[in-house]
PDB file of C-alpha atoms in Angstrom:
ATOM      1  CA  MET A   1     218.815  46.446 202.491  1.00  0.00           C
ATOM      2  CA  LEU A   2     215.531  45.583 200.825  1.00  0.00           C
ATOM      3  CA  ALA A   3     214.987  46.603 197.221  1.00  0.00           C
ATOM      4  CA  PRO A   4     212.656  49.577 196.685  1.00  0.00           C
ATOM      5  CA  ILE A   5     209.360  48.821 194.945  1.00  0.00           C
ATOM      6  CA  CYS A   6     208.350  50.805 191.857  1.00  0.00           C
ATOM      7  CA  LEU A   7     204.647  50.684 191.002  1.00  0.00           C
ATOM      8  CA  PHE A   8     203.315  52.144 187.745  1.00  0.00           C
ATOM      9  CA  THR A   9     199.684  53.239 187.568  1.00  0.00           C
ATOM     10  CA  TYR A  10     197.326  54.957 185.181  1.00  0.00           C
ATOM     11  CA  ASN A  11     193.525  55.126 185.342  1.00  0.00           C
ATOM     12  CA  ARG A  12     192.238  51.776 186.644  1.00  0.00           C
ATOM     13  CA  LEU A  13     191.162  52.350 190.236  1.00  0.00           C
ATOM     14  CA  SER A  14     189.825  48.877 191.025  1.00  0.00           C
ATOM     15  CA  GLU A  15     192.889  47.059 189.685  1.00  0.00           C
ATOM     16  CA  THR A  16     195.231  49.502 191.422  1.00  0.00           C
ATOM     17  CA  GLN A  17     193.455  48.972 194.751  1.00  0.00           C
ATOM     18  CA  GLN A  18     193.667  45.197 194.389  1.00  0.00           C
ATOM     19  CA  THR A  19     197.368  45.428 193.508  1.00  0.00           C
ATOM     20  CA  ILE A  20     198.154  47.605 196.528  1.00  0.00           C
ATOM     21  CA  GLU A  21     196.058  45.584 198.977  1.00  0.00           C
ATOM     22  CA  ALA A  22     197.779  42.350 197.929  1.00  0.00           C
ATOM     23  CA  LEU A  23     201.196  44.010 198.149  1.00  0.00           C
ATOM     24  CA  LYS A  24     200.406  45.295 201.645  1.00  0.00           C
ATOM     25  CA  LYS A  25     199.861  41.694 202.756  1.00  0.00           C
ATOM     26  CA  ASN A  26     203.450  40.826 201.877  1.00  0.00           C
ATOM     27  CA  PHE A  27     205.533  39.880 204.886  1.00  0.00           C
ATOM     28  CA  LEU A  28     208.129  42.516 203.971  1.00  0.00           C
ATOM     29  CA  ALA A  29     205.744  45.330 203.014  1.00  0.00           C
ATOM     30  CA  SER A  30     206.184  47.325 206.233  1.00  0.00           C
ATOM     31  CA  LYS A  31     209.967  47.248 205.773  1.00  0.00           C
ATOM     32  CA  SER A  32     209.898  48.265 202.093  1.00  0.00           C
ATOM     33  CA  ASN A  33     209.939  51.692 200.448  1.00  0.00           C
ATOM     34  CA  LEU A  34     207.245  52.120 197.800  1.00  0.00           C
ATOM     35  CA  PHE A  35     207.584  54.551 194.890  1.00  0.00           C
ATOM     36  CA  VAL A  36     204.419  55.030 192.820  1.00  0.00           C
ATOM     37  CA  PHE A  37     204.508  56.599 189.359  1.00  0.00           C
ATOM     38  CA  SER A  38     201.113  57.926 188.264  1.00  0.00           C
ATOM     39  CA  ASP A  39     200.968  58.662 184.536  1.00  0.00           C
ATOM     40  CA  GLY A  40     199.045  61.701 183.314  1.00  0.00           C
ATOM     41  CA  PRO A  41     195.753  61.466 181.377  1.00  0.00           C
ATOM     42  CA  LYS A  42     195.800  60.935 177.601  1.00  0.00           C
ATOM     43  CA  ASN A  43     192.773  63.158 177.131  1.00  0.00           C
ATOM     44  CA  ALA A  44     190.034  65.004 178.998  1.00  0.00           C
ATOM     45  CA  GLY A  45     187.978  61.828 179.239  1.00  0.00           C
ATOM     46  CA  ALA A  46     190.694  60.062 181.206  1.00  0.00           C
ATOM     47  CA  LYS A  47     191.311  62.939 183.612  1.00  0.00           C
ATOM     48  CA  LEU A  48     188.646  62.019 186.174  1.00  0.00           C
ATOM     49  CA  LYS A  49     189.746  58.375 186.298  1.00  0.00           C
ATOM     50  CA  VAL A  50     193.362  59.398 186.794  1.00  0.00           C
ATOM     51  CA  GLU A  51     192.336  61.756 189.608  1.00  0.00           C
ATOM     52  CA  ASP A  52     190.352  58.967 191.290  1.00  0.00           C
ATOM     53  CA  VAL A  53     193.453  56.767 191.225  1.00  0.00           C
ATOM     54  CA  ARG A  54     195.614  59.574 192.592  1.00  0.00           C
ATOM     55  CA  GLU A  55     193.228  60.293 195.429  1.00  0.00           C
ATOM     56  CA  TYR A  56     193.542  56.653 196.449  1.00  0.00           C
ATOM     57  CA  LEU A  57     197.331  56.661 196.042  1.00  0.00           C
ATOM     58  CA  ARG A  58     197.627  59.560 198.492  1.00  0.00           C
ATOM     59  CA  SER A  59     195.963  57.406 201.157  1.00  0.00           C
ATOM     60  CA  ILE A  60     198.273  54.383 200.901  1.00  0.00           C
ATOM     61  CA  ASN A  61     199.890  53.136 204.102  1.00  0.00           C
ATOM     62  CA  GLY A  62     201.398  49.876 205.322  1.00  0.00           C
ATOM     63  CA  PHE A  63     204.871  50.423 203.869  1.00  0.00           C
ATOM     64  CA  LYS A  64     208.072  51.836 205.349  1.00  0.00           C
ATOM     65  CA  SER A  65     207.533  54.883 203.161  1.00  0.00           C
ATOM     66  CA  VAL A  66     205.312  55.845 200.239  1.00  0.00           C
ATOM     67  CA  THR A  67     206.354  58.369 197.580  1.00  0.00           C
ATOM     68  CA  VAL A  68     203.965  59.255 194.750  1.00  0.00           C
ATOM     69  CA  PHE A  69     205.138  60.916 191.544  1.00  0.00           C
ATOM     70  CA  GLU A  70     202.277  62.488 189.565  1.00  0.00           C
ATOM     71  CA  SER A  71     203.099  63.212 185.932  1.00  0.00           C
ATOM     72  CA  GLU A  72     201.304  66.111 184.277  1.00  0.00           C
ATOM     73  CA  GLU A  73     201.864  64.658 180.816  1.00  0.00           C
ATOM     74  CA  ASN A  74     200.841  61.261 179.492  1.00  0.00           C
ATOM     75  CA  LYS A  75     204.128  59.453 179.006  1.00  0.00           C
ATOM     76  CA  GLY A  76     202.720  56.060 178.138  1.00  0.00           C
ATOM     77  CA  LEU A  77     203.789  52.852 179.833  1.00  0.00           C
ATOM     78  CA  ALA A  78     207.123  52.403 178.065  1.00  0.00           C
ATOM     79  CA  LYS A  79     208.454  55.899 178.771  1.00  0.00           C
ATOM     80  CA  SER A  80     207.040  55.826 182.304  1.00  0.00           C
ATOM     81  CA  ILE A  81     208.823  52.596 183.193  1.00  0.00           C
ATOM     82  CA  ILE A  82     212.113  53.491 181.530  1.00  0.00           C
ATOM     83  CA  SER A  83     212.299  56.898 183.211  1.00  0.00           C
ATOM     84  CA  GLY A  84     210.847  55.791 186.566  1.00  0.00           C
ATOM     85  CA  VAL A  85     213.032  52.732 187.009  1.00  0.00           C
ATOM     86  CA  THR A  86     216.092  54.732 185.922  1.00  0.00           C
ATOM     87  CA  GLN A  87     215.326  57.429 188.499  1.00  0.00           C
ATOM     88  CA  ILE A  88     215.094  54.967 191.407  1.00  0.00           C
ATOM     89  CA  ILE A  89     217.742  52.452 190.388  1.00  0.00           C
ATOM     90  CA  LYS A  90     220.402  55.180 190.123  1.00  0.00           C
ATOM     91  CA  LYS A  91     219.953  55.905 193.826  1.00  0.00           C
ATOM     92  CA  GLU A  92     219.168  52.446 195.157  1.00  0.00           C
ATOM     93  CA  GLY A  93     221.170  50.094 192.912  1.00  0.00           C
ATOM     94  CA  LYS A  94     218.290  47.627 192.481  1.00  0.00           C
ATOM     95  CA  VAL A  95     214.507  47.642 192.109  1.00  0.00           C
ATOM     96  CA  ILE A  96     211.391  45.499 192.203  1.00  0.00           C
ATOM     97  CA  VAL A  97     208.842  46.597 189.595  1.00  0.00           C
ATOM     98  CA  LEU A  98     205.075  46.131 189.434  1.00  0.00           C
ATOM     99  CA  GLU A  99     202.287  47.476 187.271  1.00  0.00           C
ATOM    100  CA  ASP A 100     198.792  48.353 188.461  1.00  0.00           C
ATOM    101  CA  ASP A 101     197.134  45.039 187.591  1.00  0.00           C
ATOM    102  CA  LEU A 102     199.256  42.445 189.370  1.00  0.00           C
ATOM    103  CA  ILE A 103     198.258  40.399 192.402  1.00  0.00           C
ATOM    104  CA  THR A 104     201.189  39.183 194.504  1.00  0.00           C
ATOM    105  CA  THR A 105     201.436  36.473 197.139  1.00  0.00           C
ATOM    106  CA  PRO A 106     202.552  37.331 200.705  1.00  0.00           C
ATOM    107  CA  ASN A 107     206.003  35.857 200.020  1.00  0.00           C
ATOM    108  CA  PHE A 108     206.589  37.678 196.715  1.00  0.00           C
ATOM    109  CA  LEU A 109     208.910  40.272 198.255  1.00  0.00           C
ATOM    110  CA  ASP A 110     210.807  37.554 200.138  1.00  0.00           C
ATOM    111  CA  PHE A 111     211.545  35.655 196.939  1.00  0.00           C
ATOM    112  CA  MET A 112     212.464  38.767 194.992  1.00  0.00           C
ATOM    113  CA  ASN A 113     214.769  40.236 197.613  1.00  0.00           C
ATOM    114  CA  GLN A 114     216.573  36.969 198.315  1.00  0.00           C
ATOM    115  CA  ALA A 115     217.155  36.341 194.610  1.00  0.00           C
ATOM    116  CA  LEU A 116     218.328  39.927 194.065  1.00  0.00           C
ATOM    117  CA  VAL A 117     220.873  39.526 196.852  1.00  0.00           C
ATOM    118  CA  TYR A 118     222.031  36.057 195.762  1.00  0.00           C
ATOM    119  CA  TYR A 119     222.612  36.964 192.102  1.00  0.00           C
ATOM    120  CA  ALA A 120     223.648  40.592 192.572  1.00  0.00           C
ATOM    121  CA  ASN A 121     227.193  40.055 191.310  1.00  0.00           C
ATOM    122  CA  ASN A 122     226.460  37.395 188.706  1.00  0.00           C
ATOM    123  CA  PRO A 123     227.018  38.869 185.223  1.00  0.00           C
ATOM    124  CA  LYS A 124     224.944  36.127 183.591  1.00  0.00           C
ATOM    125  CA  ILE A 125     221.687  36.925 185.405  1.00  0.00           C
ATOM    126  CA  HIS A 126     219.600  39.599 183.711  1.00  0.00           C
ATOM    127  CA  SER A 127     216.570  39.819 185.988  1.00  0.00           C
ATOM    128  CA  ILE A 128     214.376  38.110 188.570  1.00  0.00           C
ATOM    129  CA  SER A 129     210.739  37.216 187.842  1.00  0.00           C
ATOM    130  CA  GLY A 130     208.116  36.583 190.496  1.00  0.00           C
ATOM    131  CA  TYR A 131     205.678  35.460 187.803  1.00  0.00           C
ATOM    132  CA  SER A 132     205.847  32.024 186.234  1.00  0.00           C
ATOM    133  CA  HIS A 133     203.895  30.266 183.522  1.00  0.00           C
ATOM    134  CA  ASP A 134     201.905  27.247 184.637  1.00  0.00           C
ATOM    135  CA  LEU A 135     204.262  24.741 182.970  1.00  0.00           C
ATOM    136  CA  PRO A 136     203.617  20.973 183.315  1.00  0.00           C
ATOM    137  CA  THR A 137     207.108  20.157 184.595  1.00  0.00           C
ATOM    138  CA  LEU A 138     206.778  22.689 187.413  1.00  0.00           C
ATOM    139  CA  LYS A 139     203.995  20.722 189.110  1.00  0.00           C
ATOM    140  CA  LYS A 140     206.595  18.409 190.670  1.00  0.00           C
ATOM    141  CA  TYR A 141     209.680  20.592 190.277  1.00  0.00           C
ATOM    142  CA  PRO A 142     211.977  20.288 193.324  1.00  0.00           C
ATOM    143  CA  LYS A 143     213.692  23.693 193.166  1.00  0.00           C
ATOM    144  CA  ASP A 144     212.442  27.119 194.237  1.00  0.00           C
ATOM    145  CA  TYR A 145     213.417  28.611 190.887  1.00  0.00           C
ATOM    146  CA  TYR A 146     214.282  27.833 187.289  1.00  0.00           C
ATOM    147  CA  LEU A 147     216.136  29.680 184.548  1.00  0.00           C
ATOM    148  CA  GLY A 148     214.816  31.082 181.285  1.00  0.00           C
ATOM    149  CA  TYR A 149     215.969  33.102 178.305  1.00  0.00           C
ATOM    150  CA  ARG A 150     213.190  35.697 178.310  1.00  0.00           C
ATOM    151  CA  ALA A 151     212.622  38.441 180.865  1.00  0.00           C
ATOM    152  CA  CYS A 152     209.095  38.875 182.218  1.00  0.00           C
ATOM    153  CA  SER A 153     207.378  42.219 182.803  1.00  0.00           C
ATOM    154  CA  TRP A 154     204.979  40.983 185.501  1.00  0.00           C
ATOM    155  CA  GLY A 155     206.587  41.486 188.894  1.00  0.00           C
ATOM    156  CA  TRP A 156     210.288  41.631 188.178  1.00  0.00           C
ATOM    157  CA  GLY A 157     213.529  42.964 189.596  1.00  0.00           C
ATOM    158  CA  THR A 158     217.000  43.873 188.414  1.00  0.00           C
ATOM    159  CA  TRP A 159     220.160  45.821 189.240  1.00  0.00           C
ATOM    160  CA  ALA A 160     221.640  49.114 188.100  1.00  0.00           C
ATOM    161  CA  ASP A 161     224.511  47.527 186.168  1.00  0.00           C
ATOM    162  CA  LYS A 162     222.043  45.558 184.023  1.00  0.00           C
ATOM    163  CA  TRP A 163     219.607  48.442 183.492  1.00  0.00           C
ATOM    164  CA  GLU A 164     221.717  51.530 182.940  1.00  0.00           C
ATOM    165  CA  ASN A 165     223.590  50.317 179.846  1.00  0.00           C
ATOM    166  CA  ILE A 166     220.532  49.351 177.791  1.00  0.00           C
ATOM    167  CA  ASP A 167     220.362  50.807 174.284  1.00  0.00           C
ATOM    168  CA  TRP A 168     216.706  51.821 174.231  1.00  0.00           C
ATOM    169  CA  LYS A 169     217.088  53.088 170.661  1.00  0.00           C
ATOM    170  CA  VAL A 170     218.283  49.617 169.584  1.00  0.00           C
ATOM    171  CA  GLU A 171     220.956  51.058 167.319  1.00  0.00           C
ATOM    172  CA  SER A 172     222.104  47.547 166.393  1.00  0.00           C
ATOM    173  CA  TYR A 173     218.744  46.772 164.782  1.00  0.00           C
ATOM    174  CA  ASN A 174     219.735  47.634 161.203  1.00  0.00           C
ATOM    175  CA  GLU A 175     222.401  44.949 161.379  1.00  0.00           C
ATOM    176  CA  PHE A 176     220.151  42.504 163.244  1.00  0.00           C
ATOM    177  CA  LYS A 177     217.179  42.695 160.843  1.00  0.00           C
ATOM    178  CA  TYR A 178     219.268  41.270 157.989  1.00  0.00           C
ATOM    179  CA  ASN A 179     220.909  38.600 160.125  1.00  0.00           C
ATOM    180  CA  TYR A 180     218.454  35.705 159.936  1.00  0.00           C
ATOM    181  CA  ILE A 181     220.638  33.403 161.994  1.00  0.00           C
ATOM    182  CA  GLU A 182     220.553  35.890 164.879  1.00  0.00           C
ATOM    183  CA  GLN A 183     216.804  36.335 164.471  1.00  0.00           C
ATOM    184  CA  PHE A 184     216.372  32.574 164.743  1.00  0.00           C
ATOM    185  CA  ARG A 185     218.525  32.534 167.878  1.00  0.00           C
ATOM    186  CA  PHE A 186     216.427  35.335 169.340  1.00  0.00           C
ATOM    187  CA  MET A 187     213.487  32.934 169.249  1.00  0.00           C
ATOM    188  CA  VAL A 188     215.030  31.007 172.140  1.00  0.00           C
ATOM    189  CA  GLY A 189     212.665  32.972 174.373  1.00  0.00           C
ATOM    190  CA  GLY A 190     209.672  32.601 172.055  1.00  0.00           C
ATOM    191  CA  SER A 191     208.959  32.645 168.324  1.00  0.00           C
ATOM    192  CA  ASP A 192     207.123  35.967 168.666  1.00  0.00           C
ATOM    193  CA  MET A 193     210.155  37.983 169.697  1.00  0.00           C
ATOM    194  CA  PRO A 194     211.744  38.992 166.339  1.00  0.00           C
ATOM    195  CA  ARG A 195     208.392  40.132 164.978  1.00  0.00           C
ATOM    196  CA  MET A 196     207.630  42.065 168.158  1.00  0.00           C
ATOM    197  CA  LEU A 197     210.966  43.850 167.951  1.00  0.00           C
ATOM    198  CA  LYS A 198     210.315  44.630 164.288  1.00  0.00           C
ATOM    199  CA  ARG A 199     206.931  46.156 165.162  1.00  0.00           C
ATOM    200  CA  GLN A 200     208.603  48.211 167.900  1.00  0.00           C
ATOM    201  CA  MET A 201     211.214  49.562 165.526  1.00  0.00           C
ATOM    202  CA  LYS A 202     208.552  50.445 162.939  1.00  0.00           C
ATOM    203  CA  GLY A 203     206.555  52.323 165.585  1.00  0.00           C
ATOM    204  CA  HIS A 204     203.574  49.952 165.485  1.00  0.00           C
ATOM    205  CA  ILE A 205     203.859  49.240 169.224  1.00  0.00           C
ATOM    206  CA  ASP A 206     205.498  51.041 172.140  1.00  0.00           C
ATOM    207  CA  SER A 207     207.102  48.320 174.242  1.00  0.00           C
ATOM    208  CA  TRP A 208     209.909  48.748 176.728  1.00  0.00           C
ATOM    209  CA  ALA A 209     209.762  44.995 177.447  1.00  0.00           C
ATOM    210  CA  ILE A 210     210.804  43.733 173.997  1.00  0.00           C
ATOM    211  CA  ARG A 211     213.815  46.058 174.102  1.00  0.00           C
ATOM    212  CA  TRP A 212     214.616  44.749 177.593  1.00  0.00           C
ATOM    213  CA  CYS A 213     214.397  41.184 176.239  1.00  0.00           C
ATOM    214  CA  TYR A 214     216.565  42.049 173.240  1.00  0.00           C
ATOM    215  CA  ASP A 215     219.216  43.449 175.566  1.00  0.00           C
ATOM    216  CA  GLN A 216     219.120  40.178 177.509  1.00  0.00           C
ATOM    217  CA  PHE A 217     219.596  38.207 174.294  1.00  0.00           C
ATOM    218  CA  ARG A 218     222.469  40.386 173.107  1.00  0.00           C
ATOM    219  CA  ASN A 219     224.270  39.940 176.424  1.00  0.00           C
ATOM    220  CA  LYS A 220     223.537  36.175 176.656  1.00  0.00           C
ATOM    221  CA  ARG A 221     221.915  36.455 180.066  1.00  0.00           C
ATOM    222  CA  LEU A 222     219.246  34.477 181.916  1.00  0.00           C
ATOM    223  CA  THR A 223     216.185  35.282 184.002  1.00  0.00           C
ATOM    224  CA  VAL A 224     215.524  33.626 187.368  1.00  0.00           C
ATOM    225  CA  PHE A 225     211.855  32.572 187.616  1.00  0.00           C
ATOM    226  CA  ALA A 226     209.936  31.520 190.707  1.00  0.00           C
ATOM    227  CA  SER A 227     208.982  27.874 190.156  1.00  0.00           C
ATOM    228  CA  LYS A 228     205.680  28.590 191.935  1.00  0.00           C
ATOM    229  CA  SER A 229     204.251  31.831 190.640  1.00  0.00           C
ATOM    230  CA  LYS A 230     204.132  34.688 193.133  1.00  0.00           C
ATOM    231  CA  VAL A 231     202.267  36.940 190.677  1.00  0.00           C
ATOM    232  CA  LYS A 232     199.161  36.814 188.521  1.00  0.00           C
ATOM    233  CA  SER A 233     197.661  39.409 186.219  1.00  0.00           C
ATOM    234  CA  ILE A 234     194.150  40.794 186.597  1.00  0.00           C
ATOM    235  CA  GLY A 235     194.668  43.273 183.772  1.00  0.00           C
ATOM    236  CA  PHE A 236     193.055  41.482 180.857  1.00  0.00           C
ATOM    237  CA  GLY A 237     189.960  43.210 179.574  1.00  0.00           C
ATOM    238  CA  ASN A 238     188.583  46.039 177.474  1.00  0.00           C
ATOM    239  CA  ASP A 239     190.152  48.753 179.644  1.00  0.00           C
ATOM    240  CA  ALA A 240     193.640  47.291 179.337  1.00  0.00           C
ATOM    241  CA  THR A 241     196.015  49.254 177.132  1.00  0.00           C
ATOM    242  CA  HIS A 242     198.260  46.395 176.054  1.00  0.00           C
ATOM    243  CA  THR A 243     196.517  43.125 176.994  1.00  0.00           C
ATOM    244  CA  LYS A 244     192.900  42.566 175.987  1.00  0.00           C
ATOM    245  CA  THR A 245     192.536  38.816 176.451  1.00  0.00           C
ATOM    246  CA  SER A 246     194.659  35.714 176.832  1.00  0.00           C
ATOM    247  CA  LYS A 247     194.553  32.336 178.529  1.00  0.00           C
ATOM    248  CA  ARG A 248     198.191  31.519 177.791  1.00  0.00           C
ATOM    249  CA  PHE A 249     199.317  33.434 180.849  1.00  0.00           C
ATOM    250  CA  ASP A 250     196.887  31.974 183.349  1.00  0.00           C
ATOM    251  CA  THR A 251     198.829  30.639 186.297  1.00  0.00           C
ATOM    252  CA  VAL A 252     198.319  29.103 189.717  1.00  0.00           C
ATOM    253  CA  LEU A 253     199.467  31.319 192.587  1.00  0.00           C
ATOM    254  CA  ASP A 254     201.766  29.947 195.271  1.00  0.00           C
ATOM    255  CA  THR A 255     199.591  29.097 198.272  1.00  0.00           C
ATOM    256  CA  ASN A 256     202.477  28.215 200.587  1.00  0.00           C
ATOM    257  CA  LEU A 257     203.834  30.748 203.042  1.00  0.00           C
ATOM    258  CA  GLN A 258     207.437  29.715 202.443  1.00  0.00           C
ATOM    259  CA  ARG A 259     209.780  32.580 203.271  1.00  0.00           C
ATOM    260  CA  GLU A 260     213.246  31.112 202.767  1.00  0.00           C
ATOM    261  CA  PHE A 261     214.339  30.211 199.249  1.00  0.00           C
ATOM    262  CA  SER A 262     217.347  28.340 197.901  1.00  0.00           C
ATOM    263  CA  PHE A 263     219.341  29.270 194.808  1.00  0.00           C
ATOM    264  CA  GLU A 264     222.425  27.896 193.059  1.00  0.00           C
ATOM    265  CA  ASN A 265     225.349  29.480 191.252  1.00  0.00           C
ATOM    266  CA  GLU A 266     225.413  26.730 188.628  1.00  0.00           C
ATOM    267  CA  LEU A 267     223.385  28.147 185.748  1.00  0.00           C
ATOM    268  CA  LEU A 268     221.781  25.193 183.979  1.00  0.00           C
ATOM    269  CA  VAL A 269     218.607  25.669 181.934  1.00  0.00           C
ATOM    270  CA  ASP A 270     216.222  22.722 182.270  1.00  0.00           C
ATOM    271  CA  LYS A 271     215.573  21.424 178.722  1.00  0.00           C
ATOM    272  CA  ARG A 272     211.978  20.391 179.429  1.00  0.00           C
ATOM    273  CA  LEU A 273     211.101  23.761 180.928  1.00  0.00           C
ATOM    274  CA  LYS A 274     212.806  25.529 178.042  1.00  0.00           C
ATOM    275  CA  SER A 275     210.656  23.596 175.559  1.00  0.00           C
ATOM    276  CA  GLU A 276     207.422  24.138 177.518  1.00  0.00           C
ATOM    277  CA  PHE A 277     208.190  27.838 177.909  1.00  0.00           C
ATOM    278  CA  GLN A 278     208.804  28.230 174.166  1.00  0.00           C
ATOM    279  CA  ASN A 279     205.621  26.309 173.400  1.00  0.00           C
ATOM    280  CA  ASN A 280     203.588  28.889 175.301  1.00  0.00           C
ATOM    281  CA  TYR A 281     204.708  31.447 172.704  1.00  0.00           C
ATOM    282  CA  SER A 282     204.322  29.172 169.663  1.00  0.00           C
ATOM    283  CA  ILE A 283     202.265  30.350 166.694  1.00  0.00           C
ATOM    284  CA  VAL A 284     199.657  27.658 167.375  1.00  0.00           C
ATOM    285  CA  ASN A 285     199.184  28.671 171.007  1.00  0.00           C
ATOM    286  CA  ARG A 286     199.129  32.354 170.136  1.00  0.00           C
ATOM    287  CA  LEU A 287     196.352  31.736 167.615  1.00  0.00           C
ATOM    288  CA  LYS A 288     194.413  29.562 170.065  1.00  0.00           C
ATOM    289  CA  SER A 289     194.665  32.313 172.641  1.00  0.00           C
ATOM    290  CA  LYS A 290     193.346  34.890 170.189  1.00  0.00           C
ATOM    291  CA  PHE A 291     190.373  32.966 168.813  1.00  0.00           C
ATOM    292  CA  PHE A 292     189.321  30.517 171.563  1.00  0.00           C
TER     293      PHE A 292
END
């Protein structure tokens, strides 16, 4: 059985249309069930934009089925994803998740579904990511995938047993914030992670993703990444809630129409890719991205 697709939308009609049209071109779109979660407007000014998006959502076709959930309240992205994914994954056992500003390649669903099946019973795999950074080593990388220590929120998938036991309140944080050795270890996925978690716990940001990454770290799990990115973001800009601008995440989309992918049970993290991945989140590169 193919994994259901959860798509989270808000008030960006153009981006939502581009996301859906690209997804419809996937080879497995017509065999996949799509669940769309439309968040409610924050204020009166956002109401018309939300309604425009919802009018479009009601017209979607090209999938096995389309179910649209329209929230009356504004939940925000974090609450929307946590509650929406939980709702679907309880019934289906696995999910593929997209937001309303992600362009996918025609073989995105093939890669995601095959990886979800292959690693379904592997306790060491946390999630599957269709997105990949444009890392130098990947230009001549022979495998269809590589392993990393940090989950990605751009076109990802997981299973019920990995999702349902997450401590979204992060009750272990009081112990963690005084454990500097553990904070250093948490940086294996990027030097920004401890600070991001601290900002989350202080209420300065509202991120489901950093809590998802922290759960991965606590359970010593890995993420399976597509070695050729099947996803790119078009969400950077003034209307974006969480991402205004960045060149660090620019990537080259997979132009092949490969539909069969190979995976291995041996879980070895490539040292060069680990270093290049971490470098993308280094303080220097984060500053360059902000000011240049």
